[in-house]
Backbone as JSON, one array per atom type, in Angstrom:
{
  "sequence": "MNDKEFQHLTDQQLLESFYQTGNRRLLGVLLQRYTLLLLGVCMKYLKNEEAAKDAVQQIFLKVIGELKRYKVQYFKSWLYMIAKNHCLMQLRNKNHNVVSNAEMSFSTEEETAFQKQKEKLLSLLEVALEQLSDEQRRCITLFYLEKKSYQQISEQTGFSLPQVKSFIQNGKRNLKLLVEKKLKQQ",
  "N": [[-158.77, 153.1, 188.4], [-156.2, 151.3, 186.99], [-152.68, 150.86, 186.13], [-152.53, 148.91, 184.16], [-154.61, 149.35, 182.49], [-153.7, 151.17, 180.71], [-151.87, 149.91, 179.14], [-152.44, 149.0, 176.54], [-152.24, 151.2, 174.93], [-150.44, 153.08, 172.45], [-147.06, 154.41, 172.33], [-147.19, 157.03, 171.35], [-149.88, 157.66, 171.79], [-150.01, 157.53, 174.58], [-148.25, 159.61, 175.2], [-149.55, 161.85, 174.03], [-151.9, 161.82, 175.56], [-150.78, 162.32, 178.06], [-149.78, 164.92, 177.65], [-152.21, 166.25, 177.33], [-153.64, 165.76, 179.74], [-151.83, 165.8, 181.85], [-151.39, 163.72, 183.54], [-149.33, 161.86, 185.46], [-149.13, 159.14, 185.73], [-149.53, 158.09, 183.23], [-147.17, 158.81, 181.98], [-145.48, 157.33, 183.58], [-146.14, 154.7, 182.81], [-145.26, 154.79, 180.2], [-142.47, 155.29, 180.53], [-141.8, 153.01, 181.93], [-141.91, 151.08, 179.97], [-139.52, 151.44, 178.69], [-137.47, 151.05, 180.48], [-135.62, 148.89, 180.64], [-134.25, 149.24, 178.2], [-133.11, 151.75, 178.66], [-131.47, 151.11, 180.83], [-129.72, 149.34, 179.58], [-128.47, 151.06, 177.7], [-127.23, 152.84, 179.46], [-125.53, 151.06, 180.82], [-123.87, 150.33, 178.73], [-122.4, 152.68, 178.28], [-121.49, 153.54, 180.85], [-120.47, 151.29, 182.12], [-120.9, 150.13, 184.62], [-122.98, 148.66, 186.9], [-124.39, 149.74, 189.15], [-123.95, 152.5, 188.82], [-125.24, 152.78, 186.39], [-127.89, 152.16, 187.07], [-128.44, 154.28, 188.81], [-128.17, 156.35, 186.99], [-130.34, 155.86, 185.27], [-132.49, 156.5, 186.95], [-131.98, 159.24, 187.31], [-132.28, 160.08, 184.69], [-134.99, 159.55, 184.3], [-136.09, 161.53, 185.98], [-135.17, 163.8, 184.67], [-136.48, 163.53, 182.21], [-139.17, 163.82, 182.97], [-139.19, 166.52, 183.71], [-138.38, 167.72, 181.28], [-140.39, 166.98, 179.46], [-142.48, 168.5, 180.32], [-141.8, 170.94, 179.39], [-141.26, 170.72, 176.63], [-142.67, 169.59, 173.54], [-142.64, 166.4, 172.49], [-142.08, 164.34, 169.65], [-141.12, 161.85, 168.68], [-140.79, 159.61, 170.81], [-139.19, 157.35, 171.69], [-136.7, 157.57, 170.31], [-135.98, 160.12, 171.12], [-135.78, 159.75, 173.89], [-133.66, 157.94, 173.94], [-131.58, 159.6, 173.05], [-131.51, 161.46, 175.14], [-130.7, 159.79, 177.23], [-128.2, 158.87, 176.28], [-126.76, 161.3, 176.05], [-126.81, 162.07, 178.73], [-125.26, 160.05, 179.9], [-122.81, 160.47, 178.59], [-122.2, 162.99, 179.59], [-121.89, 162.31, 182.28], [-119.63, 160.67, 182.12], [-117.78, 162.51, 181.12], [-117.71, 164.38, 183.21], [-116.79, 162.71, 185.25], [-114.26, 161.94, 184.25], [-113.11, 164.44, 184.18], [-112.98, 165.1, 186.88], [-111.36, 163.07, 187.92], [-108.9, 163.0, 186.57], [-106.21, 165.07, 186.73], [-105.0, 168.11, 185.25], [-102.22, 168.15, 185.13], [-101.52, 165.48, 185.19], [-102.48, 164.51, 182.85], [-102.01, 162.69, 179.95], [-100.58, 162.81, 176.61], [-102.04, 161.18, 174.86], [-104.47, 161.0, 176.21], [-105.28, 163.63, 176.06], [-105.7, 163.81, 173.3], [-107.76, 161.97, 173.09], [-109.75, 163.22, 174.63], [-110.13, 165.54, 173.13], [-111.08, 164.36, 170.8], [-113.44, 163.24, 171.83], [-114.84, 165.56, 172.58], [-115.15, 166.71, 170.06], [-116.72, 164.77, 168.89], [-119.04, 164.93, 170.51], [-119.79, 167.53, 169.85], [-120.36, 167.22, 167.13], [-122.52, 165.42, 167.34], [-124.34, 167.03, 168.62], [-124.69, 169.04, 166.67], [-125.77, 167.42, 164.71], [-128.2, 166.7, 165.87], [-129.52, 169.19, 165.86], [-129.56, 169.66, 163.1], [-131.13, 167.52, 162.26], [-133.64, 168.29, 163.12], [-134.17, 170.2, 161.25], [-134.8, 168.97, 158.91], [-137.26, 167.83, 156.5], [-140.49, 166.71, 157.62], [-141.05, 164.1, 156.75], [-138.53, 163.09, 155.94], [-137.1, 163.34, 158.37], [-138.58, 161.63, 160.01], [-138.25, 159.11, 158.71], [-135.43, 158.85, 158.76], [-134.99, 158.84, 161.54], [-136.4, 156.52, 162.3], [-134.98, 154.57, 160.84], [-132.16, 154.84, 161.46], [-131.98, 155.42, 164.26], [-133.91, 153.87, 165.53], [-133.48, 151.5, 164.34], [-135.07, 150.27, 162.35], [-136.27, 148.34, 159.56], [-136.49, 148.99, 155.97], [-138.93, 147.98, 155.1], [-140.39, 147.78, 157.52], [-140.5, 150.48, 158.2], [-141.98, 151.45, 156.07], [-144.44, 150.14, 156.51], [-145.1, 151.24, 159.0], [-145.25, 153.99, 158.53], [-146.75, 154.34, 156.24], [-145.68, 155.14, 153.89], [-144.5, 154.38, 150.59], [-142.14, 151.75, 149.62], [-140.14, 152.76, 147.77], [-140.42, 155.5, 148.38], [-139.63, 155.58, 151.07], [-136.94, 154.77, 150.85], [-136.0, 156.92, 149.33], [-136.53, 159.13, 151.03], [-134.81, 158.51, 153.14], [-132.3, 158.43, 151.84], [-132.14, 161.07, 150.74], [-132.52, 162.52, 153.07], [-130.28, 161.8, 154.56], [-128.25, 162.88, 152.97], [-128.98, 165.6, 153.11], [-128.68, 166.03, 155.86], [-125.91, 165.76, 156.1], [-125.04, 167.95, 154.56], [-126.17, 170.09, 156.03], [-124.86, 169.83, 158.51], [-122.19, 170.17, 157.7], [-122.36, 172.82, 156.82], [-122.93, 174.15, 159.23], [-120.57, 173.59, 160.62], [-118.71, 175.03, 159.12], [-119.51, 177.58, 159.73], [-118.64, 177.95, 162.27]],
  "CA": [[-158.06, 152.88, 187.15], [-154.83, 150.88, 187.24], [-151.76, 151.08, 185.02], [-152.75, 147.93, 183.11], [-155.59, 149.89, 181.56], [-152.99, 152.0, 179.75], [-150.88, 149.09, 178.42], [-152.8, 148.83, 175.13], [-151.99, 152.44, 174.2], [-149.12, 153.24, 171.84], [-146.24, 155.45, 172.94], [-147.7, 158.33, 170.91], [-151.16, 157.89, 172.47], [-149.69, 157.84, 175.98], [-147.63, 160.93, 175.23], [-150.6, 162.83, 173.77], [-152.77, 161.86, 176.74], [-150.03, 162.99, 179.11], [-149.77, 166.36, 177.35], [-153.56, 166.77, 177.51], [-154.14, 165.64, 181.11], [-150.78, 165.98, 182.86], [-151.42, 162.54, 184.4], [-147.99, 161.28, 185.52], [-149.22, 157.68, 185.61], [-149.35, 157.8, 181.8], [-145.73, 158.93, 181.75], [-144.89, 156.18, 184.27], [-146.33, 153.53, 181.95], [-144.37, 154.99, 179.04], [-141.08, 155.11, 180.96], [-141.62, 151.61, 182.33], [-141.66, 150.32, 178.74], [-138.15, 151.63, 178.21], [-136.53, 150.94, 181.59], [-134.51, 147.98, 180.27], [-133.49, 149.89, 177.13], [-132.29, 152.78, 179.31], [-130.44, 150.44, 181.63], [-128.75, 148.84, 178.61], [-127.71, 152.2, 177.18], [-126.37, 153.34, 180.55], [-124.48, 150.06, 181.05], [-122.95, 150.41, 177.59], [-121.51, 153.82, 178.44], [-120.92, 153.7, 182.18], [-119.77, 150.04, 182.45], [-121.05, 149.86, 186.04], [-124.42, 148.44, 187.09], [-124.96, 150.7, 190.11], [-123.95, 153.81, 188.18], [-126.26, 152.72, 185.35], [-129.2, 152.25, 187.74], [-128.57, 155.68, 189.27], [-128.36, 157.18, 185.8], [-131.72, 155.66, 184.8], [-133.35, 157.3, 187.83], [-131.74, 160.65, 186.99], [-132.86, 160.31, 183.37], [-136.44, 159.62, 184.51], [-136.39, 162.85, 186.52], [-134.93, 164.78, 183.61], [-137.54, 163.36, 181.22], [-140.39, 164.42, 183.53], [-139.03, 167.97, 183.59], [-138.28, 168.13, 179.87], [-141.68, 166.8, 178.79], [-143.35, 169.62, 180.7], [-141.37, 172.13, 178.64], [-141.18, 170.48, 175.2], [-143.55, 168.58, 172.96], [-141.79, 165.4, 171.83], [-142.82, 163.56, 168.67], [-140.59, 160.48, 168.58], [-140.38, 159.42, 172.21], [-138.11, 156.38, 171.9], [-135.42, 158.11, 169.85], [-135.68, 161.26, 172.0], [-135.35, 159.18, 175.17], [-132.33, 157.38, 173.72], [-130.62, 160.72, 173.0], [-131.41, 162.0, 176.51], [-129.89, 158.82, 178.0], [-126.84, 158.88, 175.76], [-126.14, 162.56, 176.45], [-126.62, 162.03, 180.18], [-124.1, 159.18, 180.19], [-121.6, 161.16, 178.12], [-121.9, 164.04, 180.58], [-121.38, 161.63, 183.48], [-118.25, 160.25, 181.83], [-116.95, 163.7, 181.0], [-117.52, 164.92, 184.57], [-115.95, 161.75, 185.99], [-112.89, 162.09, 183.75], [-112.63, 165.77, 184.56], [-112.67, 165.08, 188.3], [-110.35, 162.06, 188.24], [-107.61, 163.28, 185.95], [-105.8, 166.46, 186.81], [-104.33, 168.57, 184.02], [-100.8, 167.8, 185.18], [-101.37, 164.04, 184.96], [-103.06, 164.14, 181.57], [-101.01, 162.35, 178.94], [-100.9, 163.28, 175.26], [-103.1, 160.35, 174.29], [-105.71, 161.37, 176.87], [-105.67, 164.91, 175.47], [-106.26, 163.5, 171.98], [-109.03, 161.29, 173.33], [-110.68, 164.24, 175.1], [-110.44, 166.38, 171.97], [-111.93, 163.54, 169.94], [-114.74, 163.12, 172.49], [-115.5, 166.86, 172.46], [-115.53, 166.85, 168.65], [-117.84, 163.83, 168.68], [-120.21, 165.53, 171.15], [-120.15, 168.7, 169.05], [-121.01, 166.71, 165.92], [-123.82, 164.87, 167.72], [-125.2, 168.18, 168.89], [-125.02, 169.62, 165.37], [-126.63, 166.46, 164.03], [-129.54, 166.84, 166.47], [-130.09, 170.43, 165.33], [-129.8, 169.45, 161.66], [-132.24, 166.58, 162.13], [-134.87, 169.06, 163.29], [-134.36, 171.06, 160.08], [-135.24, 168.16, 157.79], [-138.71, 167.73, 156.34], [-141.07, 165.73, 158.55], [-140.92, 162.75, 156.18], [-137.12, 162.69, 156.02], [-136.75, 163.19, 159.78], [-139.24, 160.42, 160.52], [-137.6, 157.93, 158.14], [-134.06, 158.81, 159.29], [-135.1, 158.45, 162.95], [-136.8, 155.11, 162.38], [-133.95, 153.71, 160.26], [-130.87, 154.89, 162.14], [-132.06, 155.42, 165.72], [-134.73, 152.76, 166.01], [-133.0, 150.31, 163.64], [-136.16, 149.64, 161.61], [-135.98, 148.04, 158.15], [-137.29, 149.76, 155.02], [-140.28, 147.41, 155.11], [-141.04, 148.18, 158.77], [-140.76, 151.92, 158.11], [-143.08, 151.59, 155.12], [-145.66, 149.71, 157.2], [-145.39, 152.14, 160.11], [-145.53, 155.36, 158.08], [-147.66, 154.38, 155.1], [-144.93, 155.51, 152.7], [-144.1, 153.23, 149.78], [-140.72, 151.43, 149.79], [-139.29, 153.76, 147.08], [-140.45, 156.76, 149.12], [-138.81, 155.4, 152.27], [-135.54, 154.81, 150.41], [-135.71, 158.28, 148.89], [-136.49, 160.0, 152.21], [-133.58, 158.2, 153.89], [-131.14, 158.87, 151.05], [-132.11, 162.53, 150.68], [-132.36, 163.01, 154.44], [-128.87, 161.6, 154.93], [-127.48, 163.89, 152.23], [-129.3, 166.91, 153.68], [-128.04, 166.1, 157.18], [-124.48, 165.99, 155.88], [-124.89, 169.34, 154.1], [-126.5, 171.0, 157.14], [-123.78, 169.75, 159.51], [-121.01, 170.81, 157.12], [-122.61, 174.25, 156.81], [-122.78, 174.6, 160.61], [-119.15, 173.51, 160.97], [-118.02, 176.15, 158.47], [-119.91, 178.83, 160.4], [-118.01, 178.05, 163.61]],
  "C": [[-156.63, 152.46, 187.47], [-153.99, 151.01, 185.97], [-151.97, 150.09, 183.88], [-153.76, 148.42, 182.08], [-154.92, 150.73, 180.47], [-152.08, 151.19, 178.83], [-151.18, 148.95, 176.93], [-152.5, 150.07, 174.29], [-150.58, 152.46, 173.62], [-148.35, 154.33, 172.59], [-146.82, 156.83, 172.62], [-149.02, 158.66, 171.63], [-150.93, 158.24, 173.94], [-149.14, 159.25, 176.11], [-148.68, 162.02, 175.03], [-151.52, 162.96, 174.98], [-152.08, 162.56, 177.91], [-150.03, 164.5, 178.9], [-151.15, 166.98, 177.61], [-153.98, 166.81, 178.98], [-153.11, 165.96, 182.18], [-150.7, 164.81, 183.84], [-150.06, 161.84, 184.35], [-148.0, 159.76, 185.42], [-149.03, 157.27, 184.14], [-147.86, 157.82, 181.46], [-145.0, 157.76, 182.41], [-144.99, 154.92, 183.43], [-145.36, 153.6, 180.77], [-142.91, 154.75, 179.43], [-140.8, 153.66, 181.35], [-141.31, 150.74, 181.11], [-140.19, 150.36, 178.33], [-137.1, 151.54, 179.31], [-135.34, 150.05, 181.22], [-133.64, 148.57, 179.17], [-132.56, 150.94, 177.75], [-131.16, 152.17, 180.11], [-129.34, 149.91, 180.7], [-127.86, 149.94, 178.06], [-126.73, 152.7, 178.23], [-125.24, 152.36, 180.86], [-123.42, 150.13, 179.95], [-121.93, 151.54, 177.8], [-120.78, 153.84, 179.78], [-120.17, 152.46, 182.68], [-119.83, 149.68, 183.94], [-122.54, 149.79, 186.34], [-125.05, 149.46, 188.04], [-125.02, 152.1, 189.51], [-125.03, 153.88, 187.11], [-127.66, 152.85, 185.95], [-129.46, 153.67, 188.23], [-128.86, 156.6, 188.09], [-129.79, 157.06, 185.27], [-132.68, 156.5, 185.64], [-133.2, 158.8, 187.52], [-132.36, 161.01, 185.64], [-134.38, 160.41, 183.48], [-136.83, 161.02, 185.0], [-136.22, 163.94, 185.46], [-136.05, 164.74, 182.58], [-138.83, 164.02, 181.71], [-140.34, 165.94, 183.39], [-139.06, 168.44, 182.15], [-139.63, 168.02, 179.16], [-142.68, 167.88, 179.17], [-143.04, 170.86, 179.86], [-141.43, 171.96, 177.13], [-142.18, 169.43, 174.76], [-142.67, 167.65, 172.11], [-142.63, 164.59, 170.86], [-142.4, 162.1, 168.64], [-139.96, 160.12, 169.92], [-139.17, 158.51, 172.35], [-136.76, 156.95, 171.48], [-135.0, 159.31, 170.7], [-135.15, 160.77, 173.34], [-133.94, 158.61, 175.06], [-131.28, 158.5, 173.72], [-130.43, 161.34, 174.39], [-130.47, 161.1, 177.33], [-128.43, 158.88, 177.57], [-126.1, 160.16, 176.21], [-125.88, 162.61, 177.95], [-125.37, 161.21, 180.53], [-122.8, 159.83, 179.74], [-121.2, 162.28, 179.08], [-121.33, 163.43, 181.86], [-119.91, 161.25, 183.28], [-117.32, 161.45, 181.76], [-116.68, 164.3, 182.38], [-116.61, 164.02, 185.39], [-114.5, 161.89, 185.56], [-112.3, 163.42, 184.17], [-112.22, 165.78, 186.04], [-111.51, 164.15, 188.64], [-108.97, 162.45, 187.74], [-107.29, 164.77, 186.07], [-105.06, 166.84, 185.53], [-102.87, 168.16, 183.99], [-100.58, 166.32, 184.86], [-101.82, 163.62, 183.56], [-101.96, 163.86, 180.54], [-101.47, 162.86, 177.57], [-102.05, 162.49, 174.66], [-104.45, 160.67, 174.92], [-106.22, 162.71, 176.33], [-106.3, 164.69, 174.1], [-107.64, 162.87, 172.13], [-110.1, 162.3, 173.74], [-111.09, 165.14, 173.94], [-111.37, 165.64, 171.01], [-113.35, 163.45, 170.51], [-115.52, 164.43, 172.38], [-115.98, 167.09, 171.03], [-116.74, 165.97, 168.35], [-119.12, 164.4, 169.28], [-120.72, 166.73, 170.36], [-120.89, 168.26, 167.78], [-122.39, 166.13, 166.22], [-124.82, 165.99, 167.98], [-125.64, 168.85, 167.59], [-125.98, 168.72, 164.59], [-128.06, 166.54, 164.56], [-130.24, 168.07, 165.92], [-130.46, 170.26, 163.86], [-130.99, 168.53, 161.43], [-133.57, 167.31, 162.24], [-135.18, 169.93, 162.08], [-134.81, 170.29, 158.84], [-136.76, 168.22, 157.66], [-139.22, 166.65, 157.28], [-140.85, 164.31, 158.05], [-139.49, 162.24, 156.3], [-136.71, 162.44, 157.47], [-137.34, 161.89, 160.34], [-138.54, 159.16, 160.02], [-136.17, 157.76, 158.66], [-134.08, 158.31, 160.74], [-135.43, 156.96, 163.07], [-135.68, 154.19, 161.91], [-132.68, 153.68, 161.11], [-130.96, 154.79, 163.66], [-132.87, 154.24, 166.26], [-134.44, 151.45, 165.28], [-134.12, 149.53, 162.92], [-135.71, 149.38, 160.17], [-136.83, 148.94, 157.27], [-138.74, 149.29, 155.07], [-141.04, 147.84, 156.37], [-141.4, 149.67, 158.74], [-141.95, 152.16, 157.19], [-144.41, 151.24, 155.79], [-146.07, 150.71, 158.28], [-145.83, 153.52, 159.63], [-146.57, 155.44, 156.97], [-146.97, 154.84, 153.82], [-144.61, 154.24, 151.9], [-142.61, 152.96, 150.01], [-139.82, 152.42, 149.04], [-139.29, 155.11, 147.8], [-139.55, 156.68, 150.35], [-137.33, 155.5, 151.9], [-135.12, 156.22, 150.04], [-135.59, 159.23, 150.09], [-135.21, 159.76, 153.01], [-132.36, 158.72, 153.15], [-131.04, 160.39, 151.03], [-131.91, 163.14, 152.07], [-130.92, 162.91, 154.9], [-127.99, 162.66, 154.24], [-127.71, 165.29, 152.81], [-128.69, 167.1, 155.06], [-126.56, 166.44, 157.03], [-124.23, 167.45, 155.48], [-125.15, 170.33, 155.23], [-125.39, 171.01, 158.19], [-122.53, 170.43, 158.97], [-121.15, 172.34, 157.12], [-122.41, 174.83, 158.21], [-121.31, 174.61, 161.03], [-118.36, 174.67, 160.35], [-118.32, 177.48, 159.15], [-119.19, 179.02, 161.73], [-116.56, 178.4, 163.51]]
}
């Protein structure tokens, strides 16, 4: 059996088969589909081709470990978040190692505070996204993370266009309320 035999399977089918069998070749096929996407994401954040290539390899290793522990439903958006968070951590660690506290200027302090606030909000957003109804989470993920149109979401999910619009609108509102609630609790 070669990897080409798996090419016709959807991401979800590959993922389900991987969870059932533990066959890493299935995961390899799935990750191969997104290698260029990952490289693009890493290049966007790290601005260095070699660092981006290294990051992709590290992300692959992390994904293999994480998928053994967690059941993922929306692989592409989950993978994107893993890559983005990995790159942000790389940048944060790099900045932390390069700039000593004595050399840090006021604008860098503001930038760091802004970055930490942004990371905190992204983290809260991830948690809040999991608290939405399945329909809202699915539509929000497809629209904002996978950049699908209302029509594409409707075709992919089987929801009508008014339902898709409603799930996105209500999901967005609920996300905002959940994040605001979490921020007040901190």
